[in-house]
CSV table of C-alpha atoms and ligand atoms in Angstrom, one decimal:
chain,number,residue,atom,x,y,z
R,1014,UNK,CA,0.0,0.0,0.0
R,1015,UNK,CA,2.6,2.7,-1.1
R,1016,UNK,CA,0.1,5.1,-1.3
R,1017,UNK,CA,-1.3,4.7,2.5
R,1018,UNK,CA,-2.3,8.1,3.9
R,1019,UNK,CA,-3.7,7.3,7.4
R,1020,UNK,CA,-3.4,4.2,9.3
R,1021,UNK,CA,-5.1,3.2,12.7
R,1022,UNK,CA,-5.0,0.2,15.2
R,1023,UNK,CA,-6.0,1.5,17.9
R,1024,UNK,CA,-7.3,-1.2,20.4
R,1025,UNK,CA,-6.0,-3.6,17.9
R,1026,UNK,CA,-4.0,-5.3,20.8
R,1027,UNK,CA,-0.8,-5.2,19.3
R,1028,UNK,CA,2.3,-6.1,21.3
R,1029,UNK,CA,5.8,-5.2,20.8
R,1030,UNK,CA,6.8,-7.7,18.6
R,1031,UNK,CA,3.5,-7.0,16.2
R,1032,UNK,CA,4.7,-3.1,16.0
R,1033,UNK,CA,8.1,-3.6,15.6
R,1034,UNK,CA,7.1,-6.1,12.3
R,1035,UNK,CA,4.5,-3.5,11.2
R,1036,UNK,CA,7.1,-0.4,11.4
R,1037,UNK,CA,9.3,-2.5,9.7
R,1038,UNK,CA,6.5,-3.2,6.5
R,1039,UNK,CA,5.5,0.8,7.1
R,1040,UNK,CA,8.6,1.9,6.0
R,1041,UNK,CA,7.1,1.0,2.3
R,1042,UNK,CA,4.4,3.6,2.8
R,1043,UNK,CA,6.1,6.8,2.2
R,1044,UNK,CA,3.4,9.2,1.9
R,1045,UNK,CA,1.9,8.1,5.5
R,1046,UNK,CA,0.8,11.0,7.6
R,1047,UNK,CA,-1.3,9.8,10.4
R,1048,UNK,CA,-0.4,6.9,12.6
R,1049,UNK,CA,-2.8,6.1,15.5
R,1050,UNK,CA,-2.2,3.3,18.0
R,1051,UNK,CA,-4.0,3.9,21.0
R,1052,UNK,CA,-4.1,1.4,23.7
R,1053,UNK,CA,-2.1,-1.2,22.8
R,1054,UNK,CA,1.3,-2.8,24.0
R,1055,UNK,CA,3.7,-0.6,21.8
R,1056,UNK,CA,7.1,-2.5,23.6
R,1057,UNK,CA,10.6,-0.8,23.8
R,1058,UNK,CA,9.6,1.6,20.3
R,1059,UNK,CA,13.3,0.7,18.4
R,1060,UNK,CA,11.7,-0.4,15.9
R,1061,UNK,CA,8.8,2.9,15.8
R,1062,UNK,CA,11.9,4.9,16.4
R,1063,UNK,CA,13.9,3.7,13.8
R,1064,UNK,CA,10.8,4.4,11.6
R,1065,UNK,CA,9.9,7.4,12.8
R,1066,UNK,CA,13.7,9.3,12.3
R,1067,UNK,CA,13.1,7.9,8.4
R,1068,UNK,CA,10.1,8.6,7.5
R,1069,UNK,CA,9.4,11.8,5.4
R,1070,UNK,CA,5.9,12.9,5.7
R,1071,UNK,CA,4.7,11.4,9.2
R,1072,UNK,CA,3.1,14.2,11.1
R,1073,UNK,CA,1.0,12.3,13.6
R,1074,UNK,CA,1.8,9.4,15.7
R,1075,UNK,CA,-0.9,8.4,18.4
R,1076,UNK,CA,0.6,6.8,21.7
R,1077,UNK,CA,-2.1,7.0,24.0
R,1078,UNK,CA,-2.3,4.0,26.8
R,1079,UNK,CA,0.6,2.0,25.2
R,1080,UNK,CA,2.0,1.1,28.8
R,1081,UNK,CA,5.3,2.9,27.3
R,1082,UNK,CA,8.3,3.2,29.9
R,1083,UNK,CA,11.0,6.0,30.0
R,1084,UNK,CA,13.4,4.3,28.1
R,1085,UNK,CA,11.1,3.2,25.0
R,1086,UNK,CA,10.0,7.0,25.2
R,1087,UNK,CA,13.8,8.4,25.4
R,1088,UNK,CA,14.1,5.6,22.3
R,1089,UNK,CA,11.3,7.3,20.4
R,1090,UNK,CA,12.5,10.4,20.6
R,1091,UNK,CA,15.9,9.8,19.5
R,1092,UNK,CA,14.0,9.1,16.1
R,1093,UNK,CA,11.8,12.2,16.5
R,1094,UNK,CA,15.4,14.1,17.3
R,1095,UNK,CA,16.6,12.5,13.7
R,1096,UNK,CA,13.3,13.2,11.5
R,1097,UNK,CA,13.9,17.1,12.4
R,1098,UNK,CA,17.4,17.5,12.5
R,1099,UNK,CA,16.5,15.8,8.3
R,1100,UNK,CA,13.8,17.6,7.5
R,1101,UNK,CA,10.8,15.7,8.6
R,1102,UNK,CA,7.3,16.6,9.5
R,1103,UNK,CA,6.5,15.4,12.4
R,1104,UNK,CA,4.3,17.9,14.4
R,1105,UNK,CA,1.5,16.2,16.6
R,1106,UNK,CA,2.8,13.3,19.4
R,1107,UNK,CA,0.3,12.1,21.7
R,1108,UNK,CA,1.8,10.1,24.7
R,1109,UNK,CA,-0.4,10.3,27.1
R,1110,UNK,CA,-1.7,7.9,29.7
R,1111,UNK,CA,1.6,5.9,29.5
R,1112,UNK,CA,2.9,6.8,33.0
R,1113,UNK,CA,6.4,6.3,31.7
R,1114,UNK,CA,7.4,8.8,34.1
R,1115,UNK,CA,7.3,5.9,36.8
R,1116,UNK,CA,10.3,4.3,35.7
R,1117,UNK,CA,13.3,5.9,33.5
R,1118,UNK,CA,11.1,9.3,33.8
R,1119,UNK,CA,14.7,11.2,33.6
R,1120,UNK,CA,15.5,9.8,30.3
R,1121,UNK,CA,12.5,10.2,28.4
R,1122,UNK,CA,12.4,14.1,29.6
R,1123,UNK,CA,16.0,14.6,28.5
R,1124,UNK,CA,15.5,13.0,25.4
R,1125,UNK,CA,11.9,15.1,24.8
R,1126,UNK,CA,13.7,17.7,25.6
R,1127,UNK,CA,16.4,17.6,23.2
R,1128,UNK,CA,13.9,17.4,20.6
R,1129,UNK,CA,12.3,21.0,22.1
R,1130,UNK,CA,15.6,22.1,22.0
R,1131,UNK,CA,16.0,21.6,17.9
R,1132,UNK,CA,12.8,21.0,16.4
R,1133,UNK,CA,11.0,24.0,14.5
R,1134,UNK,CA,8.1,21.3,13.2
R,1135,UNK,CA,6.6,19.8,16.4
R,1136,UNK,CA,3.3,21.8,16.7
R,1137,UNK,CA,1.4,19.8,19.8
R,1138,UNK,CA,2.4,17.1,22.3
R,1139,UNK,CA,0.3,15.3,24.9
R,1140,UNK,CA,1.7,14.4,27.8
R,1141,UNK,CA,-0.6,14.5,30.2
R,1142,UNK,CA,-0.7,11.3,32.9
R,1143,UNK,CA,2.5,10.1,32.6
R,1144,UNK,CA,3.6,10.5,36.5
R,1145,UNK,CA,6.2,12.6,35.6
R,1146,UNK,CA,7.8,13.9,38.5
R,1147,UNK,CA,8.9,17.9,38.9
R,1148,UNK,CA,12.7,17.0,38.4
R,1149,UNK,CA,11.7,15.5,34.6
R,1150,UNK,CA,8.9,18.3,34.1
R,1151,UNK,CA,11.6,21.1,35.1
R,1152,UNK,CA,13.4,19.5,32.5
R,1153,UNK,CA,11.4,19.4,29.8
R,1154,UNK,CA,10.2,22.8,30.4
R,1155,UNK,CA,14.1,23.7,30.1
R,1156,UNK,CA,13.8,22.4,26.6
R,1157,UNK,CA,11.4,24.1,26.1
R,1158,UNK,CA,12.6,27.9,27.2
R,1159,UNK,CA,13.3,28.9,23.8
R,1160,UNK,CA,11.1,27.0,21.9
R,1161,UNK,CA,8.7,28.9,19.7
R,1162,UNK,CA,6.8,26.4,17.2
R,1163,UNK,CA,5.2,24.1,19.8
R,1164,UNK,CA,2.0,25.3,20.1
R,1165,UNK,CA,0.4,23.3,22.5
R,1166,UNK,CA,1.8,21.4,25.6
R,1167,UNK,CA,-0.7,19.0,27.8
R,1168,UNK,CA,1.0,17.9,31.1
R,1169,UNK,CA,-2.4,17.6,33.4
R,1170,UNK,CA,-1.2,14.3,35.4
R,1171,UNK,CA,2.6,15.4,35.8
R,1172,UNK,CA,4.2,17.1,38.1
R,1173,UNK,CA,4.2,20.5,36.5
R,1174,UNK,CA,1.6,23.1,35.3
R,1175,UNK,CA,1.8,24.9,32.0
R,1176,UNK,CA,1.1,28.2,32.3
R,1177,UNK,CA,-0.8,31.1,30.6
R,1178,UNK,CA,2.1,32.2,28.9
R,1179,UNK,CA,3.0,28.3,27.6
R,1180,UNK,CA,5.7,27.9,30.1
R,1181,UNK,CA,6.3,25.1,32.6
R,1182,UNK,CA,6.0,25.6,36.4
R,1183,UNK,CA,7.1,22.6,37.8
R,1184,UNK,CA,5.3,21.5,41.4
R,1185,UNK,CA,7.1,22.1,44.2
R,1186,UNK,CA,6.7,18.1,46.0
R,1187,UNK,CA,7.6,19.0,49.6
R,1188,UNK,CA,11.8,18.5,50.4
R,1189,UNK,CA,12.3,17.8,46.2
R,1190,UNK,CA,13.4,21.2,46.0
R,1191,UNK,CA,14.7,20.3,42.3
R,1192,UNK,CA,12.2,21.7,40.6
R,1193,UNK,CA,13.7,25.2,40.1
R,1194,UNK,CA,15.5,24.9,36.5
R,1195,UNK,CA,12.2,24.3,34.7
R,1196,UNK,CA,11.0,28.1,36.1
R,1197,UNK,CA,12.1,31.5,34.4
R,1198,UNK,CA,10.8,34.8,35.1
R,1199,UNK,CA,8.4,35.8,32.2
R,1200,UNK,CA,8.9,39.2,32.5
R,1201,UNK,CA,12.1,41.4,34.3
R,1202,UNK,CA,12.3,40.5,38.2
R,1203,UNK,CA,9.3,38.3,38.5
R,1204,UNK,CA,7.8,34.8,39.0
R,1205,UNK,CA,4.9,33.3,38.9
R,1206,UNK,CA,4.7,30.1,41.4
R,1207,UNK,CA,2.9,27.5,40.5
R,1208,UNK,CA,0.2,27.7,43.1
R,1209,UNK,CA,-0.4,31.4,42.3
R,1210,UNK,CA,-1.1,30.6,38.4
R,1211,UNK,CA,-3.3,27.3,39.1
R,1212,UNK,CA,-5.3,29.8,41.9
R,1213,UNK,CA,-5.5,32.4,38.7
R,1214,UNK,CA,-6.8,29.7,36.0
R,1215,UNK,CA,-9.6,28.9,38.0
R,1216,UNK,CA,-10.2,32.8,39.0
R,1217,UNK,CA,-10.5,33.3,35.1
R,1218,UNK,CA,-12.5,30.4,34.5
R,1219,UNK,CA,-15.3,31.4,37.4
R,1220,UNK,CA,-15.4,34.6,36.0
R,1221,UNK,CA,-15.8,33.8,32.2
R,1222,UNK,CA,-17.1,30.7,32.5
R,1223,UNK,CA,-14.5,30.0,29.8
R,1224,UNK,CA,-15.7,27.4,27.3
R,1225,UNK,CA,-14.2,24.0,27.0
R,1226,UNK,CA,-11.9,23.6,24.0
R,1227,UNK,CA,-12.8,21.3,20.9
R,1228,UNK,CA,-10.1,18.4,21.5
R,1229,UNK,CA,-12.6,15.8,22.4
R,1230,UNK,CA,-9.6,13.3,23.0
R,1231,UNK,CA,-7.7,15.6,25.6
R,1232,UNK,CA,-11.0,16.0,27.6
R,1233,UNK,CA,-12.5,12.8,27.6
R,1234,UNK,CA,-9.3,11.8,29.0
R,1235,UNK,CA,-9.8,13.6,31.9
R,1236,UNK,CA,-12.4,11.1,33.3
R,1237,UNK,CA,-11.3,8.2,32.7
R,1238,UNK,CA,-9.1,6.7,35.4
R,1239,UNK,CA,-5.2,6.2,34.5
R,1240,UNK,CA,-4.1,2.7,33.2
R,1241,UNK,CA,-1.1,2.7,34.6
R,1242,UNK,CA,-1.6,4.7,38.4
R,1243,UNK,CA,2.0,5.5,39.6
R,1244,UNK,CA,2.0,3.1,42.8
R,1245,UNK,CA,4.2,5.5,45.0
R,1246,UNK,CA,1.6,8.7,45.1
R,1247,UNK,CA,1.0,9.7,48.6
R,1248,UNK,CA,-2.4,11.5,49.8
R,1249,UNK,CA,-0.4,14.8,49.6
R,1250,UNK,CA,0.5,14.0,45.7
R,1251,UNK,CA,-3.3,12.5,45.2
R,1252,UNK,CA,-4.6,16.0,46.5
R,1253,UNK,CA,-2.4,17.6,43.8
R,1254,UNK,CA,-3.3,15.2,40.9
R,1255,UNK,CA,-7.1,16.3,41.9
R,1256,UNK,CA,-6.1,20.1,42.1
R,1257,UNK,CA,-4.7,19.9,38.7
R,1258,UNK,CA,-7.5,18.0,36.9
R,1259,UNK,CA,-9.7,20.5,37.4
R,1260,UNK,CA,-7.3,23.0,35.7
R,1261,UNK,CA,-8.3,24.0,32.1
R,1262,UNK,CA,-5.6,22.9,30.0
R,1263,UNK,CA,-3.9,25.7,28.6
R,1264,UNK,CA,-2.9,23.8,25.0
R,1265,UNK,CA,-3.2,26.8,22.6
R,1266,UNK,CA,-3.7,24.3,20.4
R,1267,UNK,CA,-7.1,22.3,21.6
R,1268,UNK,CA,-8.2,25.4,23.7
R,1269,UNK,CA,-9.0,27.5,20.5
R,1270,UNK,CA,-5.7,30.2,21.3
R,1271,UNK,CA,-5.3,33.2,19.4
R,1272,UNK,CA,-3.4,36.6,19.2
R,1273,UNK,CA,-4.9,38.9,20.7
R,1274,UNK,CA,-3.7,42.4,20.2
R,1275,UNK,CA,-3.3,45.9,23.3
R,1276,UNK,CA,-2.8,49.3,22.1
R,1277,UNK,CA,-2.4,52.2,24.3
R,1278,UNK,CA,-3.0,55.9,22.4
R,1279,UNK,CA,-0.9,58.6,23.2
R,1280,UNK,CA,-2.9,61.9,22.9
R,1281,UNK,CA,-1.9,65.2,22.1
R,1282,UNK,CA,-2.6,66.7,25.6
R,1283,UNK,CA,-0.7,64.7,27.5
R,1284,UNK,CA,3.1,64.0,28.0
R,1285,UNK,CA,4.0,60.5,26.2
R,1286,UNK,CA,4.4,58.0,28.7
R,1287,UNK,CA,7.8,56.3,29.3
R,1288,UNK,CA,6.5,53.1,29.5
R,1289,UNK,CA,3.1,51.1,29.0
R,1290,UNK,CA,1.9,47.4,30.4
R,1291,UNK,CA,-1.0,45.5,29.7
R,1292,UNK,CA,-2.4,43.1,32.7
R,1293,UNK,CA,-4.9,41.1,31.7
R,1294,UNK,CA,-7.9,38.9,33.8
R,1295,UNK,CA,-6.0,35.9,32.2
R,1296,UNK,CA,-3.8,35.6,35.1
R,1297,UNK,CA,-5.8,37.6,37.6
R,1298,UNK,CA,-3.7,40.7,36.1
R,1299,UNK,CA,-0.7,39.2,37.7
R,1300,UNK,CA,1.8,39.5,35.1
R,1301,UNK,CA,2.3,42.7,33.0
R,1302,UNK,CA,3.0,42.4,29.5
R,1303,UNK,CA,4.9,45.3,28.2
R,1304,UNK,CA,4.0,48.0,25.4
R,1305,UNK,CA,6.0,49.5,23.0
R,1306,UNK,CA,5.7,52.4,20.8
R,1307,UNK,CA,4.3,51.5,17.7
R,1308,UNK,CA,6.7,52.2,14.6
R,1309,UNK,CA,4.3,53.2,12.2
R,1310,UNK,CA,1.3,54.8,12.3
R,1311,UNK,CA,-0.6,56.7,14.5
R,1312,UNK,CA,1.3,57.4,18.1
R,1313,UNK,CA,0.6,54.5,20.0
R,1314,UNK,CA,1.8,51.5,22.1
R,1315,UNK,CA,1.2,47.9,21.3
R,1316,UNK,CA,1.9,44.6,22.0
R,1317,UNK,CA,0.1,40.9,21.3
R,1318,UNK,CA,-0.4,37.8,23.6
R,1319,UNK,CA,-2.1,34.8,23.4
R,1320,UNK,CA,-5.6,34.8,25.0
R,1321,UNK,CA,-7.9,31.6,25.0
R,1322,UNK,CA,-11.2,31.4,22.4
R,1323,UNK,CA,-14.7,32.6,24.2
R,1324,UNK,CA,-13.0,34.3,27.2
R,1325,UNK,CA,-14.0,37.9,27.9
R,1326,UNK,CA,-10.5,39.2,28.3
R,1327,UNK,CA,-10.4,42.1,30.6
R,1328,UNK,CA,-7.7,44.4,30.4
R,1329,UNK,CA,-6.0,47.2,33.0
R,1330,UNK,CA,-3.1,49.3,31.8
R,1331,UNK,CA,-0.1,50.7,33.7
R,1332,UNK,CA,0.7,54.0,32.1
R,1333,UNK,CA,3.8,55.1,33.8
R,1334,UNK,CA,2.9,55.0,37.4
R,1335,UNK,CA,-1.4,55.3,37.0
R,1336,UNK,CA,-3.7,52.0,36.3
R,1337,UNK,CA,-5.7,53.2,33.9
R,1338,UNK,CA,-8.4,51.9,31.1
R,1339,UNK,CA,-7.9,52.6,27.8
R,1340,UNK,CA,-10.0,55.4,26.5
R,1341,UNK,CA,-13.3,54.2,24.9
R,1342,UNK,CA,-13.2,50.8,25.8
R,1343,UNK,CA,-16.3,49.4,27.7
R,1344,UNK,CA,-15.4,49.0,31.6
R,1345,UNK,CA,-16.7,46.3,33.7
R,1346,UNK,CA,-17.0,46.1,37.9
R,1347,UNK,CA,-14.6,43.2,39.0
R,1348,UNK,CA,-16.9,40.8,41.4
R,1349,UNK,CA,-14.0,40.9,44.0
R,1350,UNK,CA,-11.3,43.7,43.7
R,1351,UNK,CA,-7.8,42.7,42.9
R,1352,UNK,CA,-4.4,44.3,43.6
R,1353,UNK,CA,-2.2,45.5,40.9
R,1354,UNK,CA,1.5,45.4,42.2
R,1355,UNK,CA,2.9,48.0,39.4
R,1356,UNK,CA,5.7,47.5,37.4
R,1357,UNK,CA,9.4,49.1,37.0
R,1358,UNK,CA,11.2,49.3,34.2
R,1359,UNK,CA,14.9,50.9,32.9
R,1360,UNK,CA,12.4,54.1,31.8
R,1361,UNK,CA,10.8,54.7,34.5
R,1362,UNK,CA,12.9,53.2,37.9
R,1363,UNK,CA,10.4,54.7,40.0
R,1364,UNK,CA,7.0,54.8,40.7
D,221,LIG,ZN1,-5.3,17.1,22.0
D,222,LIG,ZN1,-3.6,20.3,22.9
């Protein structure tokens, strides 16, 4: 079948053995794009890798519930590493429920990571459930620090949180204390913990009521129970795995995430400003994202973020040291009030 597009056996109970012959006969089916093999037995993934790093046009490889461990991930990846560093296509990898975190966690995150490092053509990977703990998730979210073509990132189940701003705040498990690496401040002198983001997710979410993105497969997985539950969780861990499953995902992928542009005018009767944040309802107008003057056009300053699709974004700016709203936009009464800490900058040292 040379001319195979899309191929799928999930639930087909195949073990190792069957996928490394059926890699092997795939390797005749050039102009594959779409390889699904939920819940099955996919073995130590040499063989899938070996694929995978050769094959030209493969953009979607489905690894849900394949009782993967650490090592046959860090093995995969290794050929994921190879089909970008030759050109490949492969954008969309969904691992999840494979809780290969439990064993050999380390080396699947180092070798994912490598992959975040290099690859401009990954667009989306699920990792969510995989019982990775916050040394592998600080990891990964290393690779991931300057990485700007993955889109979406799902690691609900793990040990970490992504964030608003698609970053990875690993959990802090209580004496780890190896989670720090992972965490970068998003904007000059400032971090968001990861207990303050998850408590400004949900704040968004009661107040928008934000609507539940399209990806039927990440949210159906949400209620069904893992298939391989990580045997060392204690209560205190349980209590977090519940915390986070009630978190939206932030995927800007499956959540419907878009641009969404901020401009501040600068008018004619008043001084222009030496410096301009937006703070959004996002993150409970935590984090200040900074303006700059616009190069063309009318006198202005701008700036774009990602917002989720069907949230009311509300917006405050910081115009030098006032919070202000921008002129001619509709403004709302906040349910409960919320503190603005204000923002320095080089411009303007003091408030
Ligand atoms: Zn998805
Ligand atoms: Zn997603």
């Amino acid at each position: 079948l040379p001319s195979l597009r899309s191929l799928d056996l999930s639930s087909a109970g195949l073990t190792g053995a069957a996928v490394a012959a059926l890699c092997g006969a795939l390797a005749n089916c050039p102009f594959m794009l779409r390889l699904e093999m939920k819940h099955n037995n996919a073995g130590d993934c040499k063989a899938l890798g070996a694929l995978v790093a050769e094959h030209r046009h493969l953009t979607r490889l489905g690894l849900t519930g394949n009782n993967l461990t650490g090592r046959a991930v860090a093995t995969l990846f290794e050929g994921v590493l190879s089909n970008s560093r030759s050109g490949g296509r492969v954008a969309d990898i969904d691992l999840a429920w494979n809780g290969f975190g439990s064993g050999d966690g380390q080396l699947a995150a180092a070798s994912i990571a490598a992959v975040l490092r290099e690859s401009v053509c990954l667009y989306h990977l699920d990792l969510s459930y995989n019982c990775l703990n916050p040394a592998a998730c600080a990891a990964i979210g290393e690779g991931l620090r300057d990485n700007h073509h993955l889109y979406g990132l799902h690691l609900v189940g793990n040990a970490a949180t992504v964030d608003a701003d698609g970053f990875v705040q690993p959990l802090q498990l209580a004496g780890a204390g190896s989670g720090q690496a992972g965490q970068r401040p998003l904007f000059s002198g400032e971090v968001l913990s990861s207990t303050a983001n998850c408590l400004a997710s949900k704040q968004a979410s009661a107040l928008h009521g934000r609507a539940r993105g399209s990806c039927s497969d990440c949210h159906a997985a949400s209620t069904r129970p893992p298939s391989t539950p990580c045997d060392d969780l204690t209560d205190e861990d349980m209590l977090r795995e519940r915390d986070v499953l009630e978190q939206q995902s932030t995927c800007w992928a499956c959540e419907g995430w878009s641009r969404v542009e901020f401009e501040w005018p600068v008018v004619d009767d008043e001084p222009c400003p030496k410096a301009v944040w937006a703070l959004t309802s996002i993150d409970g107008f935590r984090s200040g994202l900074r303006l700059h003057l616009a190069k063309e056009g009318a006198p202005r300053f701008v700036g774009a973020r990602m917002a989720p699709g069907g949230c009311a974004l509300q917006v405050v700016f910081q115009v030098d040291s006032a919070v202000r709203v921008a002129p001619g936009m509709k403004v709302e009464q906040l349910g409960n009030p919320v503190d603005v800490a204000l923002r320095t900058c080089e411009e303007l040292p003091e408030l």
